[in-house]
Short mmCIF file of C-alpha atoms in Angstrom, two decimals:
data_model
loop_
_atom_site.label_atom_id
_atom_site.label_comp_id
_atom_site.label_asym_id
_atom_site.label_seq_id
_atom_site.Cartn_x
_atom_site.Cartn_y
_atom_site.Cartn_z
CA UNK A 1 -4.69 140.90 322.73
CA UNK A 2 -1.88 139.08 324.34
CA UNK A 3 0.60 137.01 322.39
CA UNK A 4 1.90 133.74 323.72
CA UNK A 5 5.09 132.16 322.56
CA UNK A 6 4.43 128.72 321.16
CA UNK A 7 6.92 126.15 322.46
CA UNK A 8 7.92 123.31 320.12
CA UNK A 9 6.59 119.98 321.01
CA UNK A 10 8.97 117.23 322.06
CA UNK A 11 12.59 117.42 323.28
CA UNK A 12 14.44 119.30 320.50
CA UNK A 13 17.63 119.45 322.56
CA UNK A 14 17.65 115.69 322.81
CA UNK A 15 17.24 115.37 319.06
CA UNK A 16 20.11 117.81 318.44
CA UNK A 17 22.36 115.88 320.80
CA UNK A 18 21.58 112.60 319.10
CA UNK A 19 22.36 114.15 315.69
CA UNK A 20 25.69 115.43 316.99
CA UNK A 21 26.57 112.00 318.33
CA UNK A 22 25.62 110.43 315.01
CA UNK A 23 27.86 112.86 313.14
CA UNK A 24 30.75 112.18 315.50
CA UNK A 25 30.25 108.45 315.15
CA UNK A 26 30.21 108.79 311.38
CA UNK A 27 33.44 110.83 311.46
CA UNK A 28 35.14 108.26 313.69
CA UNK A 29 34.03 105.45 311.40
CA UNK A 30 35.25 107.38 308.35
CA UNK A 31 38.59 108.06 310.04
CA UNK A 32 38.95 104.38 310.92
CA UNK A 33 38.29 103.43 307.31
CA UNK A 34 40.62 106.15 306.01
CA UNK A 35 43.57 105.31 308.25
CA UNK A 36 44.78 102.22 306.29
CA UNK A 37 44.59 104.17 303.04
CA UNK A 38 46.50 107.06 304.60
CA UNK A 39 49.21 104.71 305.88
CA UNK A 40 49.43 103.01 302.47
CA UNK A 41 49.71 106.40 300.75
CA UNK A 42 52.49 107.46 303.13
CA UNK A 43 54.33 104.18 302.55
CA UNK A 44 53.96 104.58 298.78
CA UNK A 45 55.34 108.12 299.01
CA UNK A 46 58.35 106.95 301.02
CA UNK A 47 58.95 104.04 298.62
CA UNK A 48 58.69 106.31 295.60
CA UNK A 49 61.15 108.73 297.15
CA UNK A 50 63.59 105.90 297.84
CA UNK A 51 63.18 104.47 294.32
CA UNK A 52 63.74 107.91 292.81
CA UNK A 53 66.93 108.47 294.84
CA UNK A 54 68.23 104.99 293.98
CA UNK A 55 67.51 105.57 290.29
CA UNK A 56 69.41 108.87 290.42
CA UNK A 57 72.41 107.19 292.01
CA UNK A 58 72.27 104.30 289.51
CA UNK A 59 72.23 106.61 286.49
CA UNK A 60 75.04 108.65 288.02
CA UNK A 61 77.17 105.50 288.52
CA UNK A 62 76.53 104.46 284.92
CA UNK A 63 77.51 107.91 283.68
CA UNK A 64 80.73 107.80 285.73
CA UNK A 65 81.70 104.47 284.15
CA UNK A 66 81.08 105.86 280.67
CA UNK A 67 83.22 108.89 281.53
CA UNK A 68 86.04 106.70 282.89
CA UNK A 69 85.97 104.55 279.73
CA UNK A 70 86.25 107.67 277.58
CA UNK A 71 89.19 108.93 279.65
CA UNK A 72 90.94 105.57 279.31
CA UNK A 73 90.68 105.88 275.54
CA UNK A 74 91.74 109.51 275.23
CA UNK A 75 94.00 110.55 278.12
CA UNK A 76 97.26 108.60 278.43
CA UNK A 77 98.59 110.43 281.48
CA UNK A 78 95.29 110.07 283.33
CA UNK A 79 95.20 106.36 282.47
CA UNK A 80 98.65 105.86 283.96
CA UNK A 81 97.68 107.44 287.28
CA UNK A 82 94.32 105.69 287.59
CA UNK A 83 95.85 102.28 286.86
CA UNK A 84 98.12 102.63 289.87
CA UNK A 85 95.36 103.67 292.27
CA UNK A 86 92.23 101.74 291.22
CA UNK A 87 93.58 98.21 290.98
CA UNK A 88 93.07 95.38 293.45
CA UNK A 89 91.26 97.28 296.21
CA UNK A 90 89.96 100.30 294.35
CA UNK A 91 89.88 103.89 295.54
CA UNK A 92 87.27 106.27 296.86
CA UNK A 93 86.56 109.96 297.33
CA UNK A 94 83.79 112.19 298.64
CA UNK A 95 81.65 114.96 297.18
CA UNK A 96 79.61 116.56 299.97
CA UNK A 97 77.51 113.68 301.39
CA UNK A 98 78.27 111.37 298.46
CA UNK A 99 80.91 108.65 298.68
CA UNK A 100 82.19 107.41 295.32
CA UNK A 101 84.28 104.25 295.04
CA UNK A 102 85.92 103.04 291.83
CA UNK A 103 87.66 99.90 290.72
CA UNK A 104 89.28 99.10 287.38
CA UNK A 105 90.43 95.65 286.26
CA UNK A 106 92.59 95.44 283.15
CA UNK A 107 91.76 92.29 281.19
CA UNK A 108 95.40 92.01 280.17
CA UNK A 109 95.83 90.35 283.56
CA UNK A 110 92.98 87.87 283.00
CA UNK A 111 92.83 84.52 281.18
CA UNK A 112 90.83 84.54 277.97
CA UNK A 113 88.69 81.40 277.89
CA UNK A 114 88.61 81.37 274.10
CA UNK A 115 92.34 81.47 273.33
CA UNK A 116 94.21 80.31 276.43
CA UNK A 117 95.85 76.91 276.52
CA UNK A 118 94.66 74.11 278.75
CA UNK A 119 97.61 74.72 281.07
CA UNK A 120 96.77 78.39 281.49
CA UNK A 121 93.07 77.72 282.07
CA UNK A 122 93.97 75.08 284.66
CA UNK A 123 96.13 77.69 286.39
CA UNK A 124 93.14 80.02 286.58
CA UNK A 125 90.93 77.27 287.99
CA UNK A 126 93.57 76.49 290.60
CA UNK A 127 93.66 80.17 291.53
CA UNK A 128 89.92 79.95 292.18
CA UNK A 129 90.46 77.01 294.52
CA UNK A 130 90.08 73.78 292.53
CA UNK A 131 92.68 71.13 293.29
CA UNK A 132 95.16 70.20 290.57
CA UNK A 133 93.23 67.12 289.44
CA UNK A 134 89.92 68.97 289.17
CA UNK A 135 91.54 71.99 287.54
CA UNK A 136 93.15 69.87 284.83
CA UNK A 137 89.97 67.90 284.11
CA UNK A 138 87.72 70.97 283.91
CA UNK A 139 90.31 72.80 281.76
CA UNK A 140 90.19 69.93 279.26
CA UNK A 141 86.40 70.20 279.13
CA UNK A 142 86.56 73.98 278.64
CA UNK A 143 88.86 73.64 275.63
CA UNK A 144 86.61 70.95 274.16
CA UNK A 145 83.55 73.11 274.90
CA UNK A 146 84.89 76.03 272.84
CA UNK A 147 86.53 73.97 270.07
CA UNK A 148 84.72 74.22 266.71
CA UNK A 149 85.99 70.72 265.89
CA UNK A 150 84.14 67.70 267.19
CA UNK A 151 87.47 66.01 267.76
CA UNK A 152 87.08 62.78 269.67
CA UNK A 153 90.82 62.81 270.32
CA UNK A 154 90.48 65.83 272.63
CA UNK A 155 90.73 64.86 276.29
CA UNK A 156 87.45 65.69 277.98
CA UNK A 157 86.82 65.90 281.70
CA UNK A 158 83.44 66.64 283.31
CA UNK A 159 80.58 67.00 280.86
CA UNK A 160 78.71 70.27 280.49
CA UNK A 161 75.03 70.03 281.44
CA UNK A 162 73.87 71.01 277.96
CA UNK A 163 76.67 69.38 276.01
CA UNK A 164 79.65 70.93 274.28
CA UNK A 165 78.97 74.25 272.58
CA UNK A 166 81.65 73.94 269.87
CA UNK A 167 81.75 77.73 269.68
CA UNK A 168 83.50 80.52 271.59
CA UNK A 169 82.45 81.51 275.08
CA UNK A 170 80.33 84.64 275.00
CA UNK A 171 80.54 85.32 278.72
CA UNK A 172 82.45 83.85 281.64
CA UNK A 173 79.15 82.82 283.26
CA UNK A 174 78.93 80.02 280.69
CA UNK A 175 81.38 78.25 282.98
CA UNK A 176 78.33 77.49 285.11
CA UNK A 177 77.45 74.83 282.53
CA UNK A 178 79.98 72.77 284.48
CA UNK A 179 78.78 71.57 287.87
CA UNK A 180 82.22 72.00 289.41
CA UNK A 181 82.13 75.75 288.68
CA UNK A 182 78.86 76.53 290.44
CA UNK A 183 80.53 76.99 293.79
CA UNK A 184 81.86 80.30 292.51
CA UNK A 185 80.10 83.59 291.87
CA UNK A 186 80.17 85.56 288.60
CA UNK A 187 82.27 88.16 290.42
CA UNK A 188 84.88 85.54 291.35
CA UNK A 189 85.04 84.28 287.76
CA UNK A 190 85.49 87.86 286.55
CA UNK A 191 88.58 88.24 288.74
CA UNK A 192 90.37 85.46 286.83
CA UNK A 193 88.79 84.93 283.40
CA UNK A 194 87.63 87.01 280.44
CA UNK A 195 86.27 86.52 276.94
CA UNK A 196 87.21 90.02 275.78
CA UNK A 197 91.00 90.27 275.68
CA UNK A 198 91.30 88.05 272.56
CA UNK A 199 94.87 87.42 273.58
CA UNK A 200 96.90 84.53 274.96
CA UNK A 201 99.25 87.04 276.58
CA UNK A 202 98.90 87.71 280.30
CA UNK A 203 100.43 90.64 282.12
CA UNK A 204 101.34 88.98 285.39
CA UNK A 205 101.69 92.33 287.15
CA UNK A 206 98.00 92.97 286.47
CA UNK A 207 96.80 89.51 287.48
CA UNK A 208 95.18 88.88 290.87
CA UNK A 209 97.56 87.80 293.63
CA UNK A 210 96.33 84.16 293.72
CA UNK A 211 96.80 83.91 289.95
CA UNK A 212 100.21 85.60 290.03
CA UNK A 213 101.64 83.01 292.40
CA UNK A 214 100.40 80.11 290.26
CA UNK A 215 101.54 81.62 286.95
CA UNK A 216 105.01 82.12 288.40
CA UNK A 217 105.35 78.33 288.74
CA UNK A 218 104.52 77.53 285.11
CA UNK A 219 108.08 78.01 283.84
CA UNK A 220 107.25 79.97 280.73
CA UNK A 221 104.10 78.09 279.82
CA UNK A 222 102.26 81.43 279.95
CA UNK A 223 103.42 84.23 277.67
CA UNK A 224 103.74 87.81 278.81
CA UNK A 225 102.90 90.56 276.37
CA UNK A 226 100.67 93.48 275.44
CA UNK A 227 97.03 93.39 274.42
CA UNK A 228 95.98 94.81 271.06
CA UNK A 229 92.47 95.48 272.37
CA UNK A 230 92.71 97.15 275.81
CA UNK A 231 89.71 96.00 277.81
CA UNK A 232 88.67 96.94 281.32
CA UNK A 233 86.00 96.04 283.82
CA UNK A 234 84.93 99.28 285.48
CA UNK A 235 82.91 99.26 288.68
CA UNK A 236 81.54 102.40 290.31
CA UNK A 237 79.73 102.44 293.66
CA UNK A 238 77.96 105.58 294.88
CA UNK A 239 76.58 105.85 298.42
CA UNK A 240 74.47 108.59 299.96
CA UNK A 241 72.50 108.68 303.20
CA UNK A 242 72.36 104.90 303.53
CA UNK A 243 71.44 104.25 299.89
CA UNK A 244 73.92 102.62 297.50
CA UNK A 245 73.96 102.04 293.75
CA UNK A 246 76.54 100.08 291.77
CA UNK A 247 77.21 99.99 288.05
CA UNK A 248 79.70 97.70 286.33
CA UNK A 249 80.63 97.32 282.70
CA UNK A 250 83.22 95.77 280.42
CA UNK A 251 84.72 98.33 278.04
CA UNK A 252 87.06 97.80 275.11
CA UNK A 253 88.75 101.13 274.50
CA UNK A 254 91.00 102.62 271.84
CA UNK A 255 91.08 105.84 269.86
CA UNK A 256 89.03 104.40 267.00
CA UNK A 257 86.98 101.86 268.90
CA UNK A 258 84.99 101.84 272.13
CA UNK A 259 82.42 99.25 273.08
CA UNK A 260 80.82 98.37 276.36
CA UNK A 261 78.32 96.09 278.01
CA UNK A 262 77.05 95.56 281.52
CA UNK A 263 78.66 92.93 283.70
CA UNK A 264 78.66 91.62 287.24
CA UNK A 265 80.10 94.16 289.67
CA UNK A 266 83.54 93.31 290.99
CA UNK A 267 84.11 93.71 294.71
CA UNK A 268 85.41 97.04 295.96
CA UNK A 269 87.08 96.78 299.34
CA UNK A 270 85.46 98.70 302.17
CA UNK A 271 88.99 99.88 302.93
CA UNK A 272 89.52 101.21 299.41
CA UNK A 273 92.05 104.01 299.38
CA UNK A 274 90.20 107.03 300.69
CA UNK A 275 93.12 109.42 300.78
CA UNK A 276 92.10 111.32 297.67
CA UNK A 277 91.65 114.94 298.74
CA UNK A 278 89.07 115.51 296.03
CA UNK A 279 87.16 113.64 293.35
CA UNK A 280 88.64 116.17 290.93
CA UNK A 281 91.65 113.87 290.54
CA UNK A 282 89.44 111.15 289.06
CA UNK A 283 86.44 112.93 287.59
CA UNK A 284 87.75 116.37 286.80
CA UNK A 285 86.29 119.72 287.86
CA UNK A 286 83.26 119.71 285.54
CA UNK A 287 81.92 116.31 286.62
CA UNK A 288 82.59 117.03 290.29
CA UNK A 289 80.73 120.35 290.01
CA UNK A 290 77.79 118.56 288.36
CA UNK A 291 77.59 116.14 291.30
CA UNK A 292 77.63 119.05 293.74
CA UNK A 293 74.76 120.75 291.92
CA UNK A 294 72.69 117.63 291.18
CA UNK A 295 72.91 116.21 294.71
CA UNK A 296 73.32 119.45 296.64
#
């Protein structure tokens, strides 16, 4: 009895080819739908990486400022050397691919808005760029603004938008209550004024150059002297591979007292002294080694 092979009915090869095409079409459609999600995931990964690096640099800058404040309070010889180098322009150094720039402003060279006379405040306003008439009028308003007495005999210039506070200034940005002061930035105000020195004395050697020249013309109207509460604005900028983080704070330092709060960052010149052979001179060996290990 002979056996015959039974052939399947229909075109099975055609059916298999159609199935293959259907699978390929499905894969192409799936890939097309997946592509936007893949791109979004890649972008999110890059953004997260950038945010993480920026956060690391920001925390490092904040830690450096805290370290500098502690050194100002505890190391007299270090304070003397840093005061010479980190003044008007600041200074910078490198640790591997990190560039660190520092600036320190001693508030003994600033005008305290809460205790300075009208004449001294007017000098500060003139240093910012107000003409003599404007400077005198706004200075009168500033003294009236801070005065606890509602004395109608006080000469008052431009009115503050929200009225007179009759209490001390808590921050130099309160000067923005006066329309005439809004042409300036918080950083510019911080170069001339303070609310933290609690002293009418001004060290002219520590004042900014525009303020120095104006104070020199006041014929003794401004008193020189020391500050019982040494206060500094510290600004640290750290750059690495195109990313930059800045931290700035105002620190009152002494052996038995140290307080600090965040503030607007003061400008650090792009030509800040970069001749330091090593960050060891500013940060010491331990902190420099930590940077090398953390960002190596």
